[in-house]
JSON list of C-alpha atoms in Angstrom, two decimals:
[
{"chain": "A", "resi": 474, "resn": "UNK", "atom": "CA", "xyz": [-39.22, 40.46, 24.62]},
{"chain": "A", "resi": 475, "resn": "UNK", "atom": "CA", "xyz": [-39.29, 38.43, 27.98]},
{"chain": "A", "resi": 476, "resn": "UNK", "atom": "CA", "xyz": [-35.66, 37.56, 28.29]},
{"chain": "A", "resi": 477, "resn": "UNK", "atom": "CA", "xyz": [-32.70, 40.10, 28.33]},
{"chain": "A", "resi": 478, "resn": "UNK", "atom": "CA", "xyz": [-29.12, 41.14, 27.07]},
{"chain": "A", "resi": 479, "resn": "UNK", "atom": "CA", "xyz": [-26.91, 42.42, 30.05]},
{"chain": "A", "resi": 480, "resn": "UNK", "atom": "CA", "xyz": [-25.18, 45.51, 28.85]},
{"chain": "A", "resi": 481, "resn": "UNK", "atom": "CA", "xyz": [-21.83, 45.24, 26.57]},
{"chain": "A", "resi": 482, "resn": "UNK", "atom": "CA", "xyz": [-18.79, 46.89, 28.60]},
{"chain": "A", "resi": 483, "resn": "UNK", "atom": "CA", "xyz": [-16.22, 47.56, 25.46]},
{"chain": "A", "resi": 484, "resn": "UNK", "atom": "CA", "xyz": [-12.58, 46.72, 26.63]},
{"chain": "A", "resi": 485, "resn": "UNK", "atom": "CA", "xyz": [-9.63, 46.79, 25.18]},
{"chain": "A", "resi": 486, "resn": "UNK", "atom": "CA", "xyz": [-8.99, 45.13, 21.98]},
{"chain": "A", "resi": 487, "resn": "UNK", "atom": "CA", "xyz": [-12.63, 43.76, 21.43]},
{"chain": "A", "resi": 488, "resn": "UNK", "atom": "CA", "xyz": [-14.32, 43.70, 18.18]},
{"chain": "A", "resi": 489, "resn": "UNK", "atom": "CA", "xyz": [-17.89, 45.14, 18.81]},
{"chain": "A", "resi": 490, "resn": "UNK", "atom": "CA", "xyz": [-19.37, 43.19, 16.08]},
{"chain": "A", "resi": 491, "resn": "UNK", "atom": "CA", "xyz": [-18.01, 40.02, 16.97]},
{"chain": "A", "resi": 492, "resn": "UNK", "atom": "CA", "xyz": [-19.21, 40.40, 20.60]},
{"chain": "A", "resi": 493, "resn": "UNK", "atom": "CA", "xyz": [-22.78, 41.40, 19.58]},
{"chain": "A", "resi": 494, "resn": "UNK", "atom": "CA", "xyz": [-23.42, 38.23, 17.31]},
{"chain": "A", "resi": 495, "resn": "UNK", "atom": "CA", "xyz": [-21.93, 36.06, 20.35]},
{"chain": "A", "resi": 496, "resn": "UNK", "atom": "CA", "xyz": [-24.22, 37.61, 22.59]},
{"chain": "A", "resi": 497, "resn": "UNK", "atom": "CA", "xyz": [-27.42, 36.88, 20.52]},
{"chain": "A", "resi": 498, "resn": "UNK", "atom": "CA", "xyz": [-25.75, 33.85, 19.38]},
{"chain": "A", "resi": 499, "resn": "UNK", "atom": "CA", "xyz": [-25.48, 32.15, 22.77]},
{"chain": "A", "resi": 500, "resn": "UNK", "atom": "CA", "xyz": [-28.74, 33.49, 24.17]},
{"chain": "A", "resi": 501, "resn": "UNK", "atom": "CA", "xyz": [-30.22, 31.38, 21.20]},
{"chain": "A", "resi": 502, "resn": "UNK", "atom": "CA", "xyz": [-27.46, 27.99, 21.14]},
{"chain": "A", "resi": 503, "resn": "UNK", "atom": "CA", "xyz": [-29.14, 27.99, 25.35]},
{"chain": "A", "resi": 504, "resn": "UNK", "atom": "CA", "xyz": [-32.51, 28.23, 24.66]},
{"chain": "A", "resi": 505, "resn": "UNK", "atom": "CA", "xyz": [-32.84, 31.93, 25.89]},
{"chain": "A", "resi": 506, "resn": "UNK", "atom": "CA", "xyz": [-34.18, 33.19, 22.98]},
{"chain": "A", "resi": 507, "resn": "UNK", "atom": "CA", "xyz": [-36.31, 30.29, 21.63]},
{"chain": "A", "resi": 508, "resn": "UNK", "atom": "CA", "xyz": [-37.64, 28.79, 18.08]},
{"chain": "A", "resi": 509, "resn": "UNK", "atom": "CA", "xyz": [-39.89, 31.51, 16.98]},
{"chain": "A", "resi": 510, "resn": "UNK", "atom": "CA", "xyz": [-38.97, 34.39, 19.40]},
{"chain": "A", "resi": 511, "resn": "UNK", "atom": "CA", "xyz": [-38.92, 37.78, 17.49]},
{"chain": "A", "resi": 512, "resn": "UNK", "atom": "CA", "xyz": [-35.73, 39.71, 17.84]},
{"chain": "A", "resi": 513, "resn": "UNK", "atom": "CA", "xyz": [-36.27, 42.97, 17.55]},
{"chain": "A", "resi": 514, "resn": "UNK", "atom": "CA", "xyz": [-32.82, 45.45, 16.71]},
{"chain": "A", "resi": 515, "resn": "UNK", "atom": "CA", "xyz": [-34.05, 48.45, 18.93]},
{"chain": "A", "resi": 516, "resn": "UNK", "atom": "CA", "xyz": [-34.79, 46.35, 21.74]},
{"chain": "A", "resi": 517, "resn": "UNK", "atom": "CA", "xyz": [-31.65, 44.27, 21.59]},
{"chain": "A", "resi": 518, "resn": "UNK", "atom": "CA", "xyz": [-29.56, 47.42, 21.07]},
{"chain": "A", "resi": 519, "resn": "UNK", "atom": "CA", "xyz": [-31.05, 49.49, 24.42]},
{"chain": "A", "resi": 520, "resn": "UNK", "atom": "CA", "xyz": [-30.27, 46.24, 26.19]},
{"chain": "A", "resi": 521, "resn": "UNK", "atom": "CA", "xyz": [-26.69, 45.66, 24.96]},
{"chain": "A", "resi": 522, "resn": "UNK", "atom": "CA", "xyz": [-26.20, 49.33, 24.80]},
{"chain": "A", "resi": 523, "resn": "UNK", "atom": "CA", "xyz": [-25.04, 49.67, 21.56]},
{"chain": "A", "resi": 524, "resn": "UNK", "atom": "CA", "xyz": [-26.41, 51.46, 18.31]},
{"chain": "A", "resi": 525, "resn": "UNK", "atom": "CA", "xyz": [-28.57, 49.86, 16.34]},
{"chain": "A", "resi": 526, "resn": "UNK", "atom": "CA", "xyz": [-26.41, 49.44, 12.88]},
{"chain": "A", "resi": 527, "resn": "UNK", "atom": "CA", "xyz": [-24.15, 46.97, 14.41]},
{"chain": "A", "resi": 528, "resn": "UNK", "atom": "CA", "xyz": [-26.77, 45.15, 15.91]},
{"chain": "A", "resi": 529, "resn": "UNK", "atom": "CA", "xyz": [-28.61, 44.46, 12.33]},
{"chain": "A", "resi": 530, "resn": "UNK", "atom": "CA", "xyz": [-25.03, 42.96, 11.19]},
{"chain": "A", "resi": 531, "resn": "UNK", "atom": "CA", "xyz": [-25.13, 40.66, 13.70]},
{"chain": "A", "resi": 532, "resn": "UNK", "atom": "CA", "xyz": [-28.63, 39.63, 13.17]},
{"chain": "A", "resi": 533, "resn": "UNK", "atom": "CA", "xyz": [-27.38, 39.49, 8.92]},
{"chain": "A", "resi": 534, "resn": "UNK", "atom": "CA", "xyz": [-24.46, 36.77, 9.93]},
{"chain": "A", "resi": 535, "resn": "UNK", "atom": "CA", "xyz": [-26.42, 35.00, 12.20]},
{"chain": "A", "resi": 536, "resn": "UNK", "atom": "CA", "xyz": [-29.64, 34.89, 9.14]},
{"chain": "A", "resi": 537, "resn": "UNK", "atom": "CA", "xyz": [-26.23, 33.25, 7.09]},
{"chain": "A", "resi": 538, "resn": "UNK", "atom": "CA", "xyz": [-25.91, 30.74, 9.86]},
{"chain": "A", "resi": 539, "resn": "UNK", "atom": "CA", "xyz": [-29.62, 29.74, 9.88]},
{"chain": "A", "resi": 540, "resn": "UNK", "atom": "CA", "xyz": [-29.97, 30.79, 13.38]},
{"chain": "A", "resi": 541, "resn": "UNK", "atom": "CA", "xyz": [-32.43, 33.08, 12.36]},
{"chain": "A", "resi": 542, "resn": "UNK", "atom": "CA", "xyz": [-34.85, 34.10, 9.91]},
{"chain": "A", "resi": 543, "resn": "UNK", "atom": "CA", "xyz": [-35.69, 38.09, 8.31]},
{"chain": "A", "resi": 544, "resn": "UNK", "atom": "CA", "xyz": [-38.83, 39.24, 6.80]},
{"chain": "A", "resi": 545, "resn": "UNK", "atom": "CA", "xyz": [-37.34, 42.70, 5.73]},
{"chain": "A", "resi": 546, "resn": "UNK", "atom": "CA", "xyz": [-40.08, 45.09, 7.24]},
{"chain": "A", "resi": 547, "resn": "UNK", "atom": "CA", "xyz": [-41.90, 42.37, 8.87]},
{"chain": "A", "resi": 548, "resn": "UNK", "atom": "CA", "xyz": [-40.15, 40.48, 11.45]},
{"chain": "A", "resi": 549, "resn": "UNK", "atom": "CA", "xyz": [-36.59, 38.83, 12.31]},
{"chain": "A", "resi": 550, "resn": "UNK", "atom": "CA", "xyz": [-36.94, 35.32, 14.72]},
{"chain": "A", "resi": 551, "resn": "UNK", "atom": "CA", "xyz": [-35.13, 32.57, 15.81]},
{"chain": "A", "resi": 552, "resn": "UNK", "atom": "CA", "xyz": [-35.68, 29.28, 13.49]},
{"chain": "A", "resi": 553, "resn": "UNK", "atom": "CA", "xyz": [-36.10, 25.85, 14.74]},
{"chain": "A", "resi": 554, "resn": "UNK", "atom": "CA", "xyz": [-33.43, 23.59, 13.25]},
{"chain": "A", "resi": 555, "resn": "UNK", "atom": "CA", "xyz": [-34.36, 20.32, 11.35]},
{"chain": "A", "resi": 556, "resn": "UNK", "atom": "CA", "xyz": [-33.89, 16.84, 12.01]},
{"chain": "A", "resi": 557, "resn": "UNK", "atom": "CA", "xyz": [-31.84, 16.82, 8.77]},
{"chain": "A", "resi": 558, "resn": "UNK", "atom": "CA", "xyz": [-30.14, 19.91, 9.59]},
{"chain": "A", "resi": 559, "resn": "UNK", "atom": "CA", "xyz": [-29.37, 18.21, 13.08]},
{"chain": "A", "resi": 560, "resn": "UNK", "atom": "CA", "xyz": [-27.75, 15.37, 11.25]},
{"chain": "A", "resi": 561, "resn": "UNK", "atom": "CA", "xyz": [-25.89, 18.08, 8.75]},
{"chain": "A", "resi": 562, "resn": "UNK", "atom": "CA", "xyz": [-24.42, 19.61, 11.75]},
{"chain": "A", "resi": 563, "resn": "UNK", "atom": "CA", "xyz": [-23.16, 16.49, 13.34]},
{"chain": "A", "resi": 564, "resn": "UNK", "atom": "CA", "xyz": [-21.41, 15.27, 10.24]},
{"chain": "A", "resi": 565, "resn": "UNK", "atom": "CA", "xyz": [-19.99, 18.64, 10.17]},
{"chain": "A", "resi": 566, "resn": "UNK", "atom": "CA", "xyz": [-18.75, 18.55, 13.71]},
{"chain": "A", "resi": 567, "resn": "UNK", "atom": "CA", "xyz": [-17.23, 15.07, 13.70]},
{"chain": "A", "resi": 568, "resn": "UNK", "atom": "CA", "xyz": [-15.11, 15.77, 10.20]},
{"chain": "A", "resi": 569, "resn": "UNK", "atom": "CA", "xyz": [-13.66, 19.39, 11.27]},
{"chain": "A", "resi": 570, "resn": "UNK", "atom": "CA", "xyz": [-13.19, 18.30, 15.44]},
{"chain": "A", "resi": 571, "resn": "UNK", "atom": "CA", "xyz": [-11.06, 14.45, 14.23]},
{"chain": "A", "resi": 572, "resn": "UNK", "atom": "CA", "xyz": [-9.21, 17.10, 11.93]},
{"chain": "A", "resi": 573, "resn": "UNK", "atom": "CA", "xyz": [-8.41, 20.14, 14.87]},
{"chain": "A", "resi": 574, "resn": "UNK", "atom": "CA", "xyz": [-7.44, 16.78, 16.94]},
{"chain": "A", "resi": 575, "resn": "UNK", "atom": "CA", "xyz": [-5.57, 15.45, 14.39]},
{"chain": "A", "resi": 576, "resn": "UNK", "atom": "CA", "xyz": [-3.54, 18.59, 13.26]},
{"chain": "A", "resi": 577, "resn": "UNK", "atom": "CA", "xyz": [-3.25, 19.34, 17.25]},
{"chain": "A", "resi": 578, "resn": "UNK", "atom": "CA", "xyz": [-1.67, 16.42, 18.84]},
{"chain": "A", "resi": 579, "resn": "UNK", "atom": "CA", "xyz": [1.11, 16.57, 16.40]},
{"chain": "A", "resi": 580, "resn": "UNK", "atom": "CA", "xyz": [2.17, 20.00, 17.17]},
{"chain": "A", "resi": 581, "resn": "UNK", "atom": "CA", "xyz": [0.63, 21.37, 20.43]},
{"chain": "A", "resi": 582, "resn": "UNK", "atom": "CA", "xyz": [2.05, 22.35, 23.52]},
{"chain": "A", "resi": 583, "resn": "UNK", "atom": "CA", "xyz": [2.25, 20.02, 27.07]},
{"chain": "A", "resi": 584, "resn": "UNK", "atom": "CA", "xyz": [-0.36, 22.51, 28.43]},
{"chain": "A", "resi": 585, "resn": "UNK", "atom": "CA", "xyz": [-2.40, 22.27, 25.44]},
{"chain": "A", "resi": 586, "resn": "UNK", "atom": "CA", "xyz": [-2.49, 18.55, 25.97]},
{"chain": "A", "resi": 587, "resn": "UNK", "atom": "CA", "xyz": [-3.44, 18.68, 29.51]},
{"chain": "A", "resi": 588, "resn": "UNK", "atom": "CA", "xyz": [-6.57, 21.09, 28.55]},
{"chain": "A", "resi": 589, "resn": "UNK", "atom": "CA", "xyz": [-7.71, 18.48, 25.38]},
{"chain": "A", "resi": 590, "resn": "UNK", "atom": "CA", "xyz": [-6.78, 15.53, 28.05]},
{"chain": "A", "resi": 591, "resn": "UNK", "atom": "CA", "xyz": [-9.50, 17.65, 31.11]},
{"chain": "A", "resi": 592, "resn": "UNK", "atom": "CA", "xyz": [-11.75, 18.35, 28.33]},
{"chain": "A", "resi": 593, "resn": "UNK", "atom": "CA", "xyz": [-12.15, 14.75, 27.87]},
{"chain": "A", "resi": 594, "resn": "UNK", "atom": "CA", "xyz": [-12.53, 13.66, 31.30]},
{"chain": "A", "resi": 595, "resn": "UNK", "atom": "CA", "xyz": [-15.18, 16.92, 32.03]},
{"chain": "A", "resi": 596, "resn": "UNK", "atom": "CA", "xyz": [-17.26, 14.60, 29.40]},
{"chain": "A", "resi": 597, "resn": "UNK", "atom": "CA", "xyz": [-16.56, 11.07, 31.00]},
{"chain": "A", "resi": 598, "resn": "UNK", "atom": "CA", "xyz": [-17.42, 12.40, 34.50]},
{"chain": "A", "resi": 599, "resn": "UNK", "atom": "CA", "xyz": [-20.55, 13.71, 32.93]},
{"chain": "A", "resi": 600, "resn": "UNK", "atom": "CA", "xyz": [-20.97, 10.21, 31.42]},
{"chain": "A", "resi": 601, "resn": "UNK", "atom": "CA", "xyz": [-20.68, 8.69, 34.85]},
{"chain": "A", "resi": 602, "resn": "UNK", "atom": "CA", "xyz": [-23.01, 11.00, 36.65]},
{"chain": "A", "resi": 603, "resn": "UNK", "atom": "CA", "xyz": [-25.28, 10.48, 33.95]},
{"chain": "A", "resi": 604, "resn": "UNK", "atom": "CA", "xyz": [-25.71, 14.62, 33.01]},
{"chain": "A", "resi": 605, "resn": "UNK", "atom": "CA", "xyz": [-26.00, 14.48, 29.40]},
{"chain": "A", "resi": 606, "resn": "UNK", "atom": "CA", "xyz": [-25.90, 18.09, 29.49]},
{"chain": "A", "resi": 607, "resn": "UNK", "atom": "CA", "xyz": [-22.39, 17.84, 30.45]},
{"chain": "A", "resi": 608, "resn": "UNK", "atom": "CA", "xyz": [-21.51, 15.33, 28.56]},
{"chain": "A", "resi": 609, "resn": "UNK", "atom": "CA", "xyz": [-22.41, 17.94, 25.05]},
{"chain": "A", "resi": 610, "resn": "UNK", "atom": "CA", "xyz": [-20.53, 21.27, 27.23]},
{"chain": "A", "resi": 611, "resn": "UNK", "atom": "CA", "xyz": [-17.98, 19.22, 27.01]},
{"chain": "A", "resi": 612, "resn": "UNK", "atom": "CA", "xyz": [-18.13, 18.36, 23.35]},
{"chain": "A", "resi": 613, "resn": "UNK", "atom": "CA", "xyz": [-18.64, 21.52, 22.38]},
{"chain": "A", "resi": 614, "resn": "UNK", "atom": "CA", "xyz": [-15.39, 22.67, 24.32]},
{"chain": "A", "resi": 615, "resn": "UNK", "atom": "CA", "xyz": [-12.94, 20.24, 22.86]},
{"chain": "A", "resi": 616, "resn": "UNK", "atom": "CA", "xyz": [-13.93, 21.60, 19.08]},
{"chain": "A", "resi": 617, "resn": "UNK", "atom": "CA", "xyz": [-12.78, 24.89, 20.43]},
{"chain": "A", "resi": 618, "resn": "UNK", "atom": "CA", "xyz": [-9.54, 24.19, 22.55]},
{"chain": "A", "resi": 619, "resn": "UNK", "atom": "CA", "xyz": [-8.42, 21.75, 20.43]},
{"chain": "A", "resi": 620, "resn": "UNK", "atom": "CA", "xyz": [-8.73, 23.91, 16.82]},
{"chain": "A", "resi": 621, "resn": "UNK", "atom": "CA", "xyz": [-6.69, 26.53, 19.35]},
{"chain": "A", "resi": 622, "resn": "UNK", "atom": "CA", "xyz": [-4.62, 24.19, 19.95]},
{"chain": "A", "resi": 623, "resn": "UNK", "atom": "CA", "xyz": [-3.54, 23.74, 15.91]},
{"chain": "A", "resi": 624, "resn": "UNK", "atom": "CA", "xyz": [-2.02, 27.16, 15.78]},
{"chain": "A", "resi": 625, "resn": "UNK", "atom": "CA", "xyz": [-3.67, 27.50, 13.06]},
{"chain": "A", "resi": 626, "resn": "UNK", "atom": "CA", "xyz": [-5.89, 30.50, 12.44]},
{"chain": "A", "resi": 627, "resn": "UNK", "atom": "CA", "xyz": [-8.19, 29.39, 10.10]},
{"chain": "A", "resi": 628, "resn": "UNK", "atom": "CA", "xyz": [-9.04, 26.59, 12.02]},
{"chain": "A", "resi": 629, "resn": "UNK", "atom": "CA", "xyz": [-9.14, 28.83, 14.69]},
{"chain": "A", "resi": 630, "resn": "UNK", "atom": "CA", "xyz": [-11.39, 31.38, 12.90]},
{"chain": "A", "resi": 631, "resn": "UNK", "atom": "CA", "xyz": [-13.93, 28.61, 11.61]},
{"chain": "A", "resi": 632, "resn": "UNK", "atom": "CA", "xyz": [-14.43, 27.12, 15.48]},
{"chain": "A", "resi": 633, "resn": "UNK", "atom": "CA", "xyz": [-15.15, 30.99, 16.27]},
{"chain": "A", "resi": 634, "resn": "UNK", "atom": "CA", "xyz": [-17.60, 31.64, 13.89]},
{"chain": "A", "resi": 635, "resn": "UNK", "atom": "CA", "xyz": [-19.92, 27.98, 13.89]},
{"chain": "A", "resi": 636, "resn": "UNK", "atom": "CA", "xyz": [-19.32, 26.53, 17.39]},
{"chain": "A", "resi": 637, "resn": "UNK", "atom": "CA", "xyz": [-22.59, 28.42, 18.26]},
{"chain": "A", "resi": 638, "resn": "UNK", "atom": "CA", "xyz": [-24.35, 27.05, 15.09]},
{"chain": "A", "resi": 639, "resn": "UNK", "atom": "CA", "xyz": [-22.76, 23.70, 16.28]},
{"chain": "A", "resi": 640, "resn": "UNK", "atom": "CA", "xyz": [-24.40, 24.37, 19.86]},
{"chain": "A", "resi": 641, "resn": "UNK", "atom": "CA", "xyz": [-27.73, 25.39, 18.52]},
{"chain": "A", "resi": 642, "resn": "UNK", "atom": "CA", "xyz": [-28.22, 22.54, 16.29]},
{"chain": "A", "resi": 643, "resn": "UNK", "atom": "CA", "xyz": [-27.06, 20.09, 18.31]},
{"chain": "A", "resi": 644, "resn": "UNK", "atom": "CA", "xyz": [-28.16, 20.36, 21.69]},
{"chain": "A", "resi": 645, "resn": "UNK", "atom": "CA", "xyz": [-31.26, 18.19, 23.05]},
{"chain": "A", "resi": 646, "resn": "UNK", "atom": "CA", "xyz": [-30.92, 16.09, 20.01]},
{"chain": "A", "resi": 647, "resn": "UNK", "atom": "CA", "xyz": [-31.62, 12.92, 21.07]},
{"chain": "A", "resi": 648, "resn": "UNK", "atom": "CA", "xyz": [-28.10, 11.98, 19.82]},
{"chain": "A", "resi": 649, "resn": "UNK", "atom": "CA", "xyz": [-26.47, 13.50, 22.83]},
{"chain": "A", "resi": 650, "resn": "UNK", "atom": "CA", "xyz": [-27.49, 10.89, 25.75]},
{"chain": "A", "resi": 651, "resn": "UNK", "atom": "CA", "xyz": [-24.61, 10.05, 28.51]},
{"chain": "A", "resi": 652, "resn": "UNK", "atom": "CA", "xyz": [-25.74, 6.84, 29.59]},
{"chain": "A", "resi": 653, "resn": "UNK", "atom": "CA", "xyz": [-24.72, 4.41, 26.50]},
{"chain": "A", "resi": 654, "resn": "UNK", "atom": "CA", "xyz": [-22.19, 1.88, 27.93]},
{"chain": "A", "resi": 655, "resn": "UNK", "atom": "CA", "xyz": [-20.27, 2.10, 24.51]},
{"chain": "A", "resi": 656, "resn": "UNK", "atom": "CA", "xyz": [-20.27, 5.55, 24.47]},
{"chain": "A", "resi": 657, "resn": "UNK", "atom": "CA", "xyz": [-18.24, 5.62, 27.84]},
{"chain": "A", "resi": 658, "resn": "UNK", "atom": "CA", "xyz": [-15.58, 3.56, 26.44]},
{"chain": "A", "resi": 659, "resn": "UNK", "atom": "CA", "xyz": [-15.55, 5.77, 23.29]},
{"chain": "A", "resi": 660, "resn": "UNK", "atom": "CA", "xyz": [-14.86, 8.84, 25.28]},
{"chain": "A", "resi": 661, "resn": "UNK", "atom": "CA", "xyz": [-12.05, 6.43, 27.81]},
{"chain": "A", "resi": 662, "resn": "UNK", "atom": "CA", "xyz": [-9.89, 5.38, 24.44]},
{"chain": "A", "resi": 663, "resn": "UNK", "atom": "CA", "xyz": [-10.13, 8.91, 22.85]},
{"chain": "A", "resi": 664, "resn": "UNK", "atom": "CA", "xyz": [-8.72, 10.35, 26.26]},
{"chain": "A", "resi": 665, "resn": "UNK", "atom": "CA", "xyz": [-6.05, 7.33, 26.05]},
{"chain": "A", "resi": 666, "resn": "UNK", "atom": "CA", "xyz": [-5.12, 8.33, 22.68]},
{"chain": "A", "resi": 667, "resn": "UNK", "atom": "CA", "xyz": [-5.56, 11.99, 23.04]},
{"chain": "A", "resi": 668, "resn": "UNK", "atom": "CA", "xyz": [-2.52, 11.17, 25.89]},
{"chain": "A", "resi": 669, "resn": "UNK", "atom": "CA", "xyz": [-0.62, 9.32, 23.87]},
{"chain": "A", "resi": 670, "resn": "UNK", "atom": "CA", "xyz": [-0.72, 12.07, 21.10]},
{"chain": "A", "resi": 671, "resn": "UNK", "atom": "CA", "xyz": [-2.06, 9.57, 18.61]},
{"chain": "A", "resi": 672, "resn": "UNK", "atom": "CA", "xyz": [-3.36, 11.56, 15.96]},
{"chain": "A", "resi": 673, "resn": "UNK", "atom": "CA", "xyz": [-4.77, 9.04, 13.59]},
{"chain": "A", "resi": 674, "resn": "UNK", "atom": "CA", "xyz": [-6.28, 7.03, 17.00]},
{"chain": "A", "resi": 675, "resn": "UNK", "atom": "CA", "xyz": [-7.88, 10.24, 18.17]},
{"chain": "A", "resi": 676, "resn": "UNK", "atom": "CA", "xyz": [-9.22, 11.15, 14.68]},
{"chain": "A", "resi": 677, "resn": "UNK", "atom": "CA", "xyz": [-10.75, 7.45, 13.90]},
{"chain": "A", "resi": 678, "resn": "UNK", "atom": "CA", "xyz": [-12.61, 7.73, 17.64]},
{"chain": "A", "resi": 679, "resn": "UNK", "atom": "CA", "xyz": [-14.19, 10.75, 16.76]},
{"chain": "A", "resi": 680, "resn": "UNK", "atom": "CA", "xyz": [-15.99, 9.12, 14.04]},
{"chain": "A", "resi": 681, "resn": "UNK", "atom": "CA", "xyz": [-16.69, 6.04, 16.22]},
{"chain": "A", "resi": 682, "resn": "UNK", "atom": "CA", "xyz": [-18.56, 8.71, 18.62]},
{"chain": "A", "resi": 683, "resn": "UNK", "atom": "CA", "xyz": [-20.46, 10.43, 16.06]},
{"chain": "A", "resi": 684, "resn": "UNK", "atom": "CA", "xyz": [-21.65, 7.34, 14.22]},
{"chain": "A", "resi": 685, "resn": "UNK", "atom": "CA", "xyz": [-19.91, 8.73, 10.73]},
{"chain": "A", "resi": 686, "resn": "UNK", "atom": "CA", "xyz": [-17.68, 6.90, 8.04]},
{"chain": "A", "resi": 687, "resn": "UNK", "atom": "CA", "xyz": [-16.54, 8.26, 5.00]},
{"chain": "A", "resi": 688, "resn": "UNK", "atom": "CA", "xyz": [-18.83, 8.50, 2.63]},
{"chain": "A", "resi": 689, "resn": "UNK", "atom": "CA", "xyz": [-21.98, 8.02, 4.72]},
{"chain": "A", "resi": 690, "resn": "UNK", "atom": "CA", "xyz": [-24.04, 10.96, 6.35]},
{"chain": "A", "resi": 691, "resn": "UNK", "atom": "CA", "xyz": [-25.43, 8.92, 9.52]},
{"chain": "A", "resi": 692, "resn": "UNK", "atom": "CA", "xyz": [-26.84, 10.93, 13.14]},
{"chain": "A", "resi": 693, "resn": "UNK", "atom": "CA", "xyz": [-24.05, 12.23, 15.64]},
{"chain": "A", "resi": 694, "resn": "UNK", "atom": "CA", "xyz": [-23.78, 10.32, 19.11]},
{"chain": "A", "resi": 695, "resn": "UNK", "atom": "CA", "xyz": [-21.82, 12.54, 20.84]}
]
């Protein structure tokens, strides 16, 4: 295994399990740990310095996910998602993200506002600079503050456990590109109406940026 885990340091309050699958989670949503890299549970346990028993959970929940594939006795390694799978995922993301938003603005704090409101203009600065890569960070992000941002914890909860399958999936599809003039003014009225606390606007210009309508299973443009 070329590429390495730095050591867990356990503080107060955090679930070991949890930390684990984010660990391998991320190292695979970035690219770390590659389509077809073997993950081996010893290995990954000396370098996270853990035991190996909660490693093999994580490796169990992220096998749920599709992030990775086990041949009991054989071998464990990172899959490859599918164009389909791609598209799957960006349905996925634009229904649940237009619902956090819409659930959000009608209840969230000022400060929570101001984070969804920077969130937004972290993606239209990537838009202008043409860095598609922050353009998806971005994205990504506003799933997460703005299910937060609900108070809800289920909402919460479900962010937590597939923004990294949401990552994975997504990123270098060729549905994430910054330079589309349209997309630019997408991402300008959603930060208007994300402002305004507009709910319904916010919601409806979510699916305008991922290309879905109800009913129809079309490729994300985030």
């Amino acid at each position: 295994m070329s590429a390495t885990l730095a050591p867990i340091e356990l503080v107060s309050g955090m679930i070991l399990s949890d930390e684990i699958y984010a660990r391998i989670g991320a190292a695979i949503a970035d690219g770390t740990f590659p389509p077809g890299h073997r993950l081996r549970d010893v290995e990954l346990a000396q370098q996270l310095g853990v035991s190996r028993t909660p490693v093999r959970e994580a490796l169990q929940r992220l096998e749920r996910f599709g992030l990775v594939e086990i041949a009991v006795g054989r071998y464990t390694r990172v899959t490859a998602p599918s164009d389909a799978l791609r598209r799957d995922t960006g349905e996925f993301a634009a229904y649940f993200l237009g619902n956090a938003l819409s659930l959000s603005l009608s209840r969230c704090s000022d400060d929570d506002l101001a984070e969804l409101v920077a969130t937004v203009d972290a993606a239209l600065a990537g838009i202008d600079t043409g860095n598609a890569a922050a353009v998806f960070s971005a994205a990504s992000r506003l799933g997460i503050v703005a299910a937060r941002a609900t108070g809800n914890s289920v909402f919460d909860t479900i962010i937590h456990e597939t923004s990294i399958v949401v990552e994975r999936n997504l990123r270098g599809w060729s549905g994430v590109r910054a330079e589309a003039a349209p997309r630019r003014e997408n991402w300008q009225l959603l930060r208007d109406r994300i402002a305004a606390r507009d709910a319904a606007g916010a919601e409806e210009t979510i699916r305008r940026l991922y290309g879905v309508t109800p009913g129809a299973a079309q490729p994300a443009h985030p």
